[in-house]
Coordinates of C-alpha atoms in Angstrom, one line a residue:
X1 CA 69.2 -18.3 107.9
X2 CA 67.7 -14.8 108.9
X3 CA 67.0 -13.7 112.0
X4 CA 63.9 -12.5 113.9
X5 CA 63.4 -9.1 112.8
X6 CA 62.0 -8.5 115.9
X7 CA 64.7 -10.0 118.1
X8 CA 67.2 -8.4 116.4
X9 CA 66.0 -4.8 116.6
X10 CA 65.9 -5.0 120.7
X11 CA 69.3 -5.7 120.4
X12 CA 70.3 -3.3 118.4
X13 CA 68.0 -0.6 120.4
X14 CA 69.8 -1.9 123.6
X15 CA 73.4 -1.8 121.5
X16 CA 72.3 1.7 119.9
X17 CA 71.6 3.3 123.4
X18 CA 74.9 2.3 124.7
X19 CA 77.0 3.9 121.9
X20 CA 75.0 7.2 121.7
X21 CA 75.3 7.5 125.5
X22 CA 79.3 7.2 125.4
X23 CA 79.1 9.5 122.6
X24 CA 76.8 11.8 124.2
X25 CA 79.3 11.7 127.6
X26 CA 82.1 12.4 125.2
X27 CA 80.3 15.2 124.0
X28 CA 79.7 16.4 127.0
X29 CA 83.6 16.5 128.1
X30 CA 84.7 18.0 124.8
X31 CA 85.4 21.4 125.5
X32 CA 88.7 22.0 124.3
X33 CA 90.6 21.3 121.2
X34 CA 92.7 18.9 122.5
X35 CA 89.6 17.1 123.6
X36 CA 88.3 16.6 120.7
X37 CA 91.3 16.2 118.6
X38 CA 93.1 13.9 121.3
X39 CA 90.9 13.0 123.8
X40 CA 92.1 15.4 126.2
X41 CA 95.4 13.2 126.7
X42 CA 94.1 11.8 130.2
X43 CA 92.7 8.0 129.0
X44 CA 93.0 5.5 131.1
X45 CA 95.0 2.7 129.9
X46 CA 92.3 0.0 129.6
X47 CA 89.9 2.3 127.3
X48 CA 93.6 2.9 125.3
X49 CA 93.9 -0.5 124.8
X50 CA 90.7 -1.5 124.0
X51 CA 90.4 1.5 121.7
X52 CA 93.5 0.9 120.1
X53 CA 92.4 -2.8 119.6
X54 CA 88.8 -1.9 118.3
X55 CA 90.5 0.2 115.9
X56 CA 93.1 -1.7 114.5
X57 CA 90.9 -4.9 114.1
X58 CA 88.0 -4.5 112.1
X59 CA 85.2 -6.6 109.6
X60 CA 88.5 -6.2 107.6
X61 CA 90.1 -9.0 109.5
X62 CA 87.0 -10.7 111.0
X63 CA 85.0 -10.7 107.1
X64 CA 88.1 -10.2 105.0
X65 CA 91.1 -12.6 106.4
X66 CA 88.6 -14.5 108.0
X67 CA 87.7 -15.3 104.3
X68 CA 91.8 -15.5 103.5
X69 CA 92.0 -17.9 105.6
X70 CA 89.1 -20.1 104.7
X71 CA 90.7 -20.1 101.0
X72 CA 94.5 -20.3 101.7
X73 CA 94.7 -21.9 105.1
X74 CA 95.7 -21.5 108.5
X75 CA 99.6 -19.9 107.8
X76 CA 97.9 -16.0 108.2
X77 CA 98.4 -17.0 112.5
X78 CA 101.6 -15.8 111.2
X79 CA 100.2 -12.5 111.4
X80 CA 98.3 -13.0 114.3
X81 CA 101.7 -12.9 116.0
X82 CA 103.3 -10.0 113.5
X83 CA 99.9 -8.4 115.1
X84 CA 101.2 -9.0 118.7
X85 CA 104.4 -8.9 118.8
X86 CA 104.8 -5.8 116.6
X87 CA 101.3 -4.4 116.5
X88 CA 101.3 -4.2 120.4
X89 CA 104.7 -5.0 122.0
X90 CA 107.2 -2.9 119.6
X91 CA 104.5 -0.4 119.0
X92 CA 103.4 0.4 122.9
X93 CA 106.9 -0.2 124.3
X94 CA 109.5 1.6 121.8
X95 CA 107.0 3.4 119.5
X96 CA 104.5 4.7 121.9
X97 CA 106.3 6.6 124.3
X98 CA 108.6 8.5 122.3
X99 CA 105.2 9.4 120.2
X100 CA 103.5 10.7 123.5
X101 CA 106.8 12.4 124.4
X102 CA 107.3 14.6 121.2
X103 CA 103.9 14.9 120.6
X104 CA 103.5 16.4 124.1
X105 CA 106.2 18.8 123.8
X106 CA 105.6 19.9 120.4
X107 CA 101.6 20.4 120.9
X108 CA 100.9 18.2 118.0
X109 CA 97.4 17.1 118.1
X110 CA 97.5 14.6 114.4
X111 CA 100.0 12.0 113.2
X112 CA 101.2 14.3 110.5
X113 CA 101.1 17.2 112.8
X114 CA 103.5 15.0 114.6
X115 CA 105.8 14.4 111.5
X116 CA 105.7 18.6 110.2
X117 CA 106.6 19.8 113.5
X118 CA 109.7 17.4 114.4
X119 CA 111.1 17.9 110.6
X120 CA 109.9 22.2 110.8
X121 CA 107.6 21.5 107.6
X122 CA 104.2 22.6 107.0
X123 CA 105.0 20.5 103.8
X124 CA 105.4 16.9 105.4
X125 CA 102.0 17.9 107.6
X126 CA 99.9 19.0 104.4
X127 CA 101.2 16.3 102.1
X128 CA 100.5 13.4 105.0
X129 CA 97.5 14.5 105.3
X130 CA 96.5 15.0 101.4
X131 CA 97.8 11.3 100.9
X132 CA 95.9 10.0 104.5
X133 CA 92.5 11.6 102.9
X134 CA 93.2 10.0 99.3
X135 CA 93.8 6.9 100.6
X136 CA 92.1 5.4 104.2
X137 CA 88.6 5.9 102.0
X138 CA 89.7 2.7 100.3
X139 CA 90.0 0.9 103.9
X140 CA 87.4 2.8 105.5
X141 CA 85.3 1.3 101.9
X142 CA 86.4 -2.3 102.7
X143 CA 85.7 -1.8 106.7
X144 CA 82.0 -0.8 105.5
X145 CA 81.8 -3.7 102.6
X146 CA 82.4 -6.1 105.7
X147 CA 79.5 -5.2 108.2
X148 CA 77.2 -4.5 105.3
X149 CA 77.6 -7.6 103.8
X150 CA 77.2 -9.5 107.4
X151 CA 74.4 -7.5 107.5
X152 CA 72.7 -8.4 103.9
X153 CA 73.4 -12.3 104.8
X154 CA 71.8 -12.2 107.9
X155 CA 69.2 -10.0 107.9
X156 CA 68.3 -10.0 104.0
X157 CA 69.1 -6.3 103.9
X158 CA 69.8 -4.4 100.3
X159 CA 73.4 -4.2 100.8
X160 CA 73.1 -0.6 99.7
X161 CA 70.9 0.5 102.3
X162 CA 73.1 -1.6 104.9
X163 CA 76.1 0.7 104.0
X164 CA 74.1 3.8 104.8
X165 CA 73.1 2.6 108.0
X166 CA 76.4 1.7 109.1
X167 CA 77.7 5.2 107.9
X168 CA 75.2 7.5 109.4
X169 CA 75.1 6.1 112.5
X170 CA 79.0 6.4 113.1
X171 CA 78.8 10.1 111.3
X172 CA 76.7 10.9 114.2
X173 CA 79.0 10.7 116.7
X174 CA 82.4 11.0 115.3
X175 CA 81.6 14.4 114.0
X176 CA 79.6 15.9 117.1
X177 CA 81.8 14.2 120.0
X178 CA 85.8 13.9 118.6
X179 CA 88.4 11.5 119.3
X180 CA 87.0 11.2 122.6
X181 CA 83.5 9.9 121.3
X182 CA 85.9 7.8 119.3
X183 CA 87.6 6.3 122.2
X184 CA 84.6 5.7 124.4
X185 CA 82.6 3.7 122.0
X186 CA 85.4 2.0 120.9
X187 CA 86.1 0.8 124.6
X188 CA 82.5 -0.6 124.8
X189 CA 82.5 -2.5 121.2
X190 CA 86.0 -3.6 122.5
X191 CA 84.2 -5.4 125.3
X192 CA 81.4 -6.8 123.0
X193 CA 83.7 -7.9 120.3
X194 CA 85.6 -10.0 123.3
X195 CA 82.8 -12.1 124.2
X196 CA 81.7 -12.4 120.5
X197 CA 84.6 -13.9 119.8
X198 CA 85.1 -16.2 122.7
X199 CA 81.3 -17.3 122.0
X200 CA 81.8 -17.6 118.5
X201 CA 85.4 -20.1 118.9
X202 CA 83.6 -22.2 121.6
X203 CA 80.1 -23.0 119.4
X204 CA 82.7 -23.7 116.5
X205 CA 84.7 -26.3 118.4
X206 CA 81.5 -28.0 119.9
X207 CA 79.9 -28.3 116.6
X208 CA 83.2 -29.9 114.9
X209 CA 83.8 -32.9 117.5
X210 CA 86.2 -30.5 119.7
X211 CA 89.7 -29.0 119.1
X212 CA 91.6 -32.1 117.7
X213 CA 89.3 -34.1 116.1
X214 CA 88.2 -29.9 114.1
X215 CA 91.7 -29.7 113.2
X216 CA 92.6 -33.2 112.3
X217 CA 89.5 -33.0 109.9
X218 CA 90.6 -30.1 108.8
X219 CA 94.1 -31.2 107.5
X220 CA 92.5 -34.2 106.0
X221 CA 91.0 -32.0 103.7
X222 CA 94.2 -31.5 102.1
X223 CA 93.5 -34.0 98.9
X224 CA 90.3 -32.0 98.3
X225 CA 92.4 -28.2 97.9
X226 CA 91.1 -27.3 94.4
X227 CA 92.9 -27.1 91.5
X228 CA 93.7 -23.7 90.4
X229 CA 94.6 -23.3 94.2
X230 CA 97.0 -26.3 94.2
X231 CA 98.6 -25.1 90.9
X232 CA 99.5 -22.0 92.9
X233 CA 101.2 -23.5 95.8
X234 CA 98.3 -24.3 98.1
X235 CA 98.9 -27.9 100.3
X236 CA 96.2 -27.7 102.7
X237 CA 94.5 -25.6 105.3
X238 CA 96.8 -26.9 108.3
X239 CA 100.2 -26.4 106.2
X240 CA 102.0 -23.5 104.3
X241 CA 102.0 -23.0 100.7
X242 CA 105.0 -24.4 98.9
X243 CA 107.9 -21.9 99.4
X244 CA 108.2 -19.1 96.9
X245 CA 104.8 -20.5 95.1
X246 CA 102.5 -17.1 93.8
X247 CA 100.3 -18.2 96.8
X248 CA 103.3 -18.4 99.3
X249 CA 104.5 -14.9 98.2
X250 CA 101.0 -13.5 98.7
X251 CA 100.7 -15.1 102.4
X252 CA 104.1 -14.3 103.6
X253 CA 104.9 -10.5 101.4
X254 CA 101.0 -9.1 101.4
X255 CA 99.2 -10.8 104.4
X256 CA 101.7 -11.3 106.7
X257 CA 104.1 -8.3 106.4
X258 CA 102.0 -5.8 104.7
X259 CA 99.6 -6.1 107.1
X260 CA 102.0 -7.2 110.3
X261 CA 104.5 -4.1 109.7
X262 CA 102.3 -1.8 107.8
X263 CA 100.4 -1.3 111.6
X264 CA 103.3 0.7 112.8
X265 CA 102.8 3.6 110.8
X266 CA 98.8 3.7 110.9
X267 CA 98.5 7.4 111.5
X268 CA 94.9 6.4 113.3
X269 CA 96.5 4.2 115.8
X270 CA 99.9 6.3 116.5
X271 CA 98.0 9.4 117.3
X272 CA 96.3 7.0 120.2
X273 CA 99.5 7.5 121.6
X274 CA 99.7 11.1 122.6
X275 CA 96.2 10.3 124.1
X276 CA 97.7 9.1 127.8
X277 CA 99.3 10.8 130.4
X278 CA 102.2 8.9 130.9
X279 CA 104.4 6.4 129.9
X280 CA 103.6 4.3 132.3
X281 CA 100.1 3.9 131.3
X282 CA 101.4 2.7 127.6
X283 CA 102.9 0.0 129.0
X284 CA 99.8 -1.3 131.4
X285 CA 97.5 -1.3 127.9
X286 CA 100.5 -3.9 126.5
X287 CA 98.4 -6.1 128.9
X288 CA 94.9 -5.3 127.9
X289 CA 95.8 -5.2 123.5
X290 CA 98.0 -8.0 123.1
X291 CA 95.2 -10.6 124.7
X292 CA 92.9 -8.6 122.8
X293 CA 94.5 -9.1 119.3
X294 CA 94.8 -12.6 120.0
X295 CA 91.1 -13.3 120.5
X296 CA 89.8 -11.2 118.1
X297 CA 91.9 -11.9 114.9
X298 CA 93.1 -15.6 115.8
X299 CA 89.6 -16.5 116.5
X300 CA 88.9 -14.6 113.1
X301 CA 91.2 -16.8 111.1
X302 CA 90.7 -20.4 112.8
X303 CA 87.1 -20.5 112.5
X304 CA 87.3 -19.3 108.7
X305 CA 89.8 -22.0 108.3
X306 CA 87.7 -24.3 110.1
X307 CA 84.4 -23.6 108.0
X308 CA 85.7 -25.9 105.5
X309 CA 85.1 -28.7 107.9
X310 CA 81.5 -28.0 108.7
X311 CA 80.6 -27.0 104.8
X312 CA 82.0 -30.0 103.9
X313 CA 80.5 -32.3 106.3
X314 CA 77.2 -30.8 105.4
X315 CA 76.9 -29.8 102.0
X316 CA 80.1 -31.9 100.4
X317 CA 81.4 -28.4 99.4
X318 CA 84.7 -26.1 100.6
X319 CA 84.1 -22.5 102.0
X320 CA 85.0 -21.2 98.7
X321 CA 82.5 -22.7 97.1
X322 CA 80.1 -22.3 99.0
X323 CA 80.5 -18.4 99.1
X324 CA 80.6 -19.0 94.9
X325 CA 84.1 -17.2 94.7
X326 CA 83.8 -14.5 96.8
X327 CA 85.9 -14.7 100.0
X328 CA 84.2 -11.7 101.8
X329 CA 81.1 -14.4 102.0
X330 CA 82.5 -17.3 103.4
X331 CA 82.4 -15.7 107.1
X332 CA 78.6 -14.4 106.8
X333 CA 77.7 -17.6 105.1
X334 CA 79.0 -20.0 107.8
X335 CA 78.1 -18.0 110.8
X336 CA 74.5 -17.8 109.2
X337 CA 74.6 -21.4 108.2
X338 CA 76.1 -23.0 111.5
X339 CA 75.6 -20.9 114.6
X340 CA 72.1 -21.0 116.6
X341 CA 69.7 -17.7 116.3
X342 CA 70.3 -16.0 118.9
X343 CA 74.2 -16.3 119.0
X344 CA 73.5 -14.6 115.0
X345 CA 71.9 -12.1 116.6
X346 CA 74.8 -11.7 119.4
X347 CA 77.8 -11.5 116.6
X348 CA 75.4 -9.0 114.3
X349 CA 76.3 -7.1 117.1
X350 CA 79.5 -8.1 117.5
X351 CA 80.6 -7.1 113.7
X352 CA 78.2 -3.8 114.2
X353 CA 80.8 -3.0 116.8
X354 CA 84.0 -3.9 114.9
X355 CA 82.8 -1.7 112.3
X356 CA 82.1 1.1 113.9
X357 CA 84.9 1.0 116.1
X358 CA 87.4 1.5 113.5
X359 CA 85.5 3.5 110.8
X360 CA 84.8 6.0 114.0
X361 CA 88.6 5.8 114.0
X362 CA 89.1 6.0 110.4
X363 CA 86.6 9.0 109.7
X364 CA 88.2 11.1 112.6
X365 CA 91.9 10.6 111.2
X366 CA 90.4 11.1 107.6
X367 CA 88.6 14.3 108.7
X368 CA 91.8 16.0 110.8
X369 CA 94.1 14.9 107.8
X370 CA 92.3 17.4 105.4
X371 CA 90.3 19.7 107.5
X372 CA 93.2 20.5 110.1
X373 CA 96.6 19.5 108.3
X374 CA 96.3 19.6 104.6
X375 CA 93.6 22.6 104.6
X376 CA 94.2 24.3 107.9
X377 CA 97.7 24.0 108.5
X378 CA 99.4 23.5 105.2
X379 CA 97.3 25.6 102.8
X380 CA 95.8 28.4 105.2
X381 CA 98.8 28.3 107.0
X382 CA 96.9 28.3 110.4
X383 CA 94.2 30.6 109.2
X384 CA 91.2 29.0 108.2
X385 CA 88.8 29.3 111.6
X386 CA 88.8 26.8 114.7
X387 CA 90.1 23.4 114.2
X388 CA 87.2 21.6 115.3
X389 CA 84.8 23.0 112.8
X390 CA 86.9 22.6 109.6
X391 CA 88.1 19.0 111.2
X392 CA 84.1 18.3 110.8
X393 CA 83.5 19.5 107.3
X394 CA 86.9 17.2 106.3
X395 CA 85.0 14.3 108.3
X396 CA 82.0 15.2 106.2
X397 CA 83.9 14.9 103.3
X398 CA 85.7 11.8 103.7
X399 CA 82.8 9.9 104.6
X400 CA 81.3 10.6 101.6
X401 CA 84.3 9.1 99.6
X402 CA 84.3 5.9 101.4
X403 CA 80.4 5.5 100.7
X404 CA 80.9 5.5 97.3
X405 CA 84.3 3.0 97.1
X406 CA 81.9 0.7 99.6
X407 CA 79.6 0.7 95.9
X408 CA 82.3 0.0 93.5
X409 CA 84.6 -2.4 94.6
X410 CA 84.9 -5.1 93.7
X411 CA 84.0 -8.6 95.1
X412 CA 87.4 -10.5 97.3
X413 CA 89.0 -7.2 97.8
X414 CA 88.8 -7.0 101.9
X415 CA 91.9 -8.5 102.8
X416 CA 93.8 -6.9 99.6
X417 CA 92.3 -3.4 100.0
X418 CA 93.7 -3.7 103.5
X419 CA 97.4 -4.8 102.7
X420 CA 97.5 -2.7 99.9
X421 CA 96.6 1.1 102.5
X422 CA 98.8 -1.0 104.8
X423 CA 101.7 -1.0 102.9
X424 CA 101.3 1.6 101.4
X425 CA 101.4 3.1 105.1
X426 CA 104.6 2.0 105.7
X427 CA 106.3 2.4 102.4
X428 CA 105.4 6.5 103.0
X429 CA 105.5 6.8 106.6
X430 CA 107.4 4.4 108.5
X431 CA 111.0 5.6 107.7
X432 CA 110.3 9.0 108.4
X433 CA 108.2 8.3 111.4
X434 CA 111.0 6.1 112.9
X435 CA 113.4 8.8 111.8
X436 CA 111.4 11.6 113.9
X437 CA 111.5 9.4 116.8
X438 CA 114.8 7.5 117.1
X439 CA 117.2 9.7 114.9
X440 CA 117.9 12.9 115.5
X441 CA 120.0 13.3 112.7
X442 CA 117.3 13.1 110.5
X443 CA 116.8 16.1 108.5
X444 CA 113.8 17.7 107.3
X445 CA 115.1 16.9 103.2
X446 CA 115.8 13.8 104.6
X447 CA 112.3 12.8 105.4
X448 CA 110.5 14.6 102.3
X449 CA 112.3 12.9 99.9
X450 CA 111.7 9.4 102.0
X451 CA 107.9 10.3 102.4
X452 CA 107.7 10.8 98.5
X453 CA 110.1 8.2 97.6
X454 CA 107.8 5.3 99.7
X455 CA 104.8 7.0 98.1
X456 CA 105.4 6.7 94.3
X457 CA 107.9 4.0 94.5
X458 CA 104.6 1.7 96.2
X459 CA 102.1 3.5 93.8
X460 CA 103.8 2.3 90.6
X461 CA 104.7 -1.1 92.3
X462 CA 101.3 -1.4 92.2
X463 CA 100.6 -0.2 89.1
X464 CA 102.6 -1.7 87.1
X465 CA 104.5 -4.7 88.8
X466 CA 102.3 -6.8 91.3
X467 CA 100.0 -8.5 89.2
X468 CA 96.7 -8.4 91.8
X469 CA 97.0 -5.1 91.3
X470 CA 98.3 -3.9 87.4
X471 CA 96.2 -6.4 85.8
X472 CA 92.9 -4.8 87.0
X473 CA 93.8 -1.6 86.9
X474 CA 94.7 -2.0 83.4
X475 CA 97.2 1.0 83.2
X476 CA 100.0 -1.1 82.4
X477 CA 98.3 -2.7 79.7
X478 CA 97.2 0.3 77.7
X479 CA 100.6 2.2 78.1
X480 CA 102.9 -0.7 77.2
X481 CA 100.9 -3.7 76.0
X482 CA 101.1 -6.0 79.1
X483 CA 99.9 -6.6 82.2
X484 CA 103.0 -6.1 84.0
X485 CA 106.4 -4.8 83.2
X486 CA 108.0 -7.5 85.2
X487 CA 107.4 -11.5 84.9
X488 CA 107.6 -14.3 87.0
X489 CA 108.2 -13.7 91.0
X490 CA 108.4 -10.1 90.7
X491 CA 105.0 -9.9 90.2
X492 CA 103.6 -11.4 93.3
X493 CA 106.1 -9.8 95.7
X494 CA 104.4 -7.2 97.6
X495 CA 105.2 -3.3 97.2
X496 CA 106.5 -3.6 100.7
X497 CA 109.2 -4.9 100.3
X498 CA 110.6 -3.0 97.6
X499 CA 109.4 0.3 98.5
X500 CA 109.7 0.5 102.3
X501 CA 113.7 -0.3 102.1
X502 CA 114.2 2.4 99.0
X503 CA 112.1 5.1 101.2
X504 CA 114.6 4.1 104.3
X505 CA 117.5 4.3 102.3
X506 CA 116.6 7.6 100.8
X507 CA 115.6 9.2 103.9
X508 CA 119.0 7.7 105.4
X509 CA 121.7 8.7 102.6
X510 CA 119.5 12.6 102.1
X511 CA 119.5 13.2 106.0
X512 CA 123.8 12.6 105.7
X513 CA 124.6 14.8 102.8
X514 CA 122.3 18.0 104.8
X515 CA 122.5 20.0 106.9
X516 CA 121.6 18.6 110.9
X517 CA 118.2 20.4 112.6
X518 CA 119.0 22.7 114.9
X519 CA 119.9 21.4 118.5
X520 CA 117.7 23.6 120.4
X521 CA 114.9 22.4 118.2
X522 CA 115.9 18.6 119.3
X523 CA 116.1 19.7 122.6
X524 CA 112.5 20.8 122.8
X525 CA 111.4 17.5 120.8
X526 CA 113.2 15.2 123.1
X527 CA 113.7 17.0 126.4
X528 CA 110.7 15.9 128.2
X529 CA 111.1 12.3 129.9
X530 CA 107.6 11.9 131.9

């Protein structure tokens, strides 16, 4: 079903007017570097939350596990509460205000600002920031593959021009108004996103009989789990897979713990940290973001589960095949197919928001990481001209590589795209960044030889041992005649777990056998308690 043309475009006036006037007001009260770069460190704790949230959950989870979820069942709520619990509680409470704290006292303005100045190494700041801007184009690419494609299904838009449209309109005011731009829109898409959602869950319910008779129809499904999927471990949409089946493996090693821990070191949300005043006002967002997550990404994944229900009671087929393979369909195709006209119209909106909410984030970490760390800080050594103008040109830059990955992926690659930066995140970053925080002991060797430890040690995981991966890569195959150098589990266990506890025992046994930073220096990174 596609929408009124007409309809639509008031909506998306009124929508349009909204965003460009928080980003004008943000552009109006960016006047100083830290403005721009962190929001002046003065949000309030609602627009944190709500930011932080907007952000974090994107068309990646709403398109892309939505999709999952619709194929492999309900078992991703697992990371629904990996999302909460660690996403929000651990990451507020015992992550956020030490961030704030040392990013305060050592005038860090980035996440791998952040990282260089607690260890005393432009290195660590340059080389986080060359891997940040290699890398987030891939999820910035998936984030803009998930509105475009909500927006080719329902308003039989080229999916190349939809990609544009999404870009240009979130270049527009990342570059001009900063972090601060950033947060204000992402406060307002927040909002919309909310009653999306709720909207969205309710309609779903009411069309499928209500909640138990949705779910009991759901598990009744069971018989019906295809083949291939079956073979793989798969026993129905209410029920895990089989324990240490391929599909089991994927769920519990890539979804739910690629994706659940991976969050903690997402340089785009930590530096959201050091955006408040106060500790105090981390801990009042914990109230706003964990509801937050819950709506937005457990709505996400019980509707896509659900669609199997309504696409079977009205065409005989499951969500898979209806969407003909690709699981990045299966949430465009049922909203589309099931939900009235105007509500289309209502979550077009909604998914314009999610989108722009974290590729605004995305683009401004992506544009500090190689105009201010890797270019500014680490090559010029500080002298390459005001921060805020080379931090535009890196945005510039940036954008333009996710554009193009938003062309070539391929189709299904949402949800793995995002495990894959995810863990990748935390295979590089999350030792070290736990290490600057919690362990003074931690030496500047120490967390180099963690951060490139977790780097390759994930890359050739990838490469050549987890089979989603090396087999379409092919790199494996043409240097040593197979798909993957490893058989059998190996292959379907995620790089997370393999490369996250090597980087934290590197960075643990180099920080022993070196010599300790300097106490003053720990003084001034710790010292201040506000």
């Amino acid at each position: 079903m596609a929408v009124s043309t007409s309809t639509l475009g008031i909506f998306v006036l009124i929508y349009m007017l909204a965003v460009f006037y928080c980003g004008w007001l943000a552009y109006r009260r960016t006047k100083e570097v830290d403005d721009y770069m962190l929001a002046g460190r003065n949000v309030n704790p609602y627009i944190l939350a709500l930011s932080y949230g907007a952000a974090f959950i994107s068309t990646a989870a709403i398109i892309g596990f939505g999709g999952v979820t619709g194929t492999l069942g309900l078992g991703t709520l697992w990371l629904v509460f990996m999302n909460i619990f660690v996403g929000i509680f651990i990451a507020f409470i015992f992550f956020g205000s030490r961030t704030r704290r040392i990013g305060v006292n050592l005038n860090a303005v980035t996440f791998p600002e952040l990282l260089g100045r607690r260890f005393q190494s432009r290195f660590i700041q340059g080389y986080s920031g060359a891997l940040i801007a290699l890398f987030m184009p891939l999820y910035a690419g998936i984030v803009l593959i998930g509105g475009a494609r909500f927006m080719e299904t329902a308003l039989s838009v080229d999916y190349d021009i939809a990609v544009l449209i999404l870009t240009v309109i979130v270049a527009a005011y990342v570059i001009t108004g900063g972090l601060l731009a950033v947060m204000y829109t992402d406060a307002l898409q927040g909002t919309l996103m909310l009653g999306g959602m709720a909207v969205l869950l309710a309609l779903t319910y009411a069309k499928l009989g209500g909640i138990v008779e949705a779910h009991q129809a759901l598990t009744d499904l069971a018989p019906l789990v295809p083949e291939s999927l079956a073979a793989g471990g798969h026993q129905g949409w209410t029920a895990m897979p089989v324990f240490g089946s391929p599909i089991w493996w994927t769920m519990v090693s890539t979804i739910i713990l690629g994706v659940g821990i991976g969050v903690l070191a997402q340089p785009q949300l930590a530096v959201r940290f050091m955006t408040v005043d106060s500790k105090k006002s981390l801990n009042r967002a914990v109230f706003a973001g964990g509801p937050f997550i819950l709506m937005m990404a457990g709505v996400a994944y019980i509707v896509g589960g659900l669609s199997n229900v309504y696409f079977f009671n009205t065409t005989g087929m499951l969500s898979i095949e209806v969407a003909k393979g690709n699981m990045d369909v299966i949430m465009p195709e049922y909203i589309n197919s099931a939900m009235p006209e105007m509500f289309v119209i209502v979550f077009m909106i909604t998914l314009l928001a999610a989108a722009m909410s974290t590729l605004s984030s995305q683009f401004h970490t992506m544009g500090t990481a190689i105009g201010h760390d890797f270019y500014r800080e680490f090559l010029m050594k500080g002298n390459a001209g005001k921060t805020v103008d080379v931090t535009k040109i890196g945005i510039s830059v940036t954008i333009l590589f996710s554009v193009i990955l938003a062309y070539i992926l391929p189709i299904s690659i949402i949800a793995r795209a995002t495990a894959i930066f995810f863990g990748l995140c935390a295979a590089a970053f999350l030792p070290t960044y736990m290490g600057a925080l919690f362990w003074k002991r931690m030496t500047r060797e120490g967390a180099i030889a963690s951060l490139i430890v977790g780097t390759f040690s994930s890359l050739f995981w990838l490469t050549f041992i987890h089979a989603k991966e090396a087999a379409p890569l092919g790199i494996c195959q043409a240097i040593f005649g197979t798909e993957t150098l490893l058989t059998g589990t190996w292959t379907v266990i995620d790089p997370i777990l393999v490369a996250t506890p090597l980087a934290m025992i590197v960075a643990i046994g180099v920080s022993l056998v070196t010599t300790p930073p300097a106490v003053d220096h720990l003084e001034k990174c710790y010292g201040n308690n506000r």
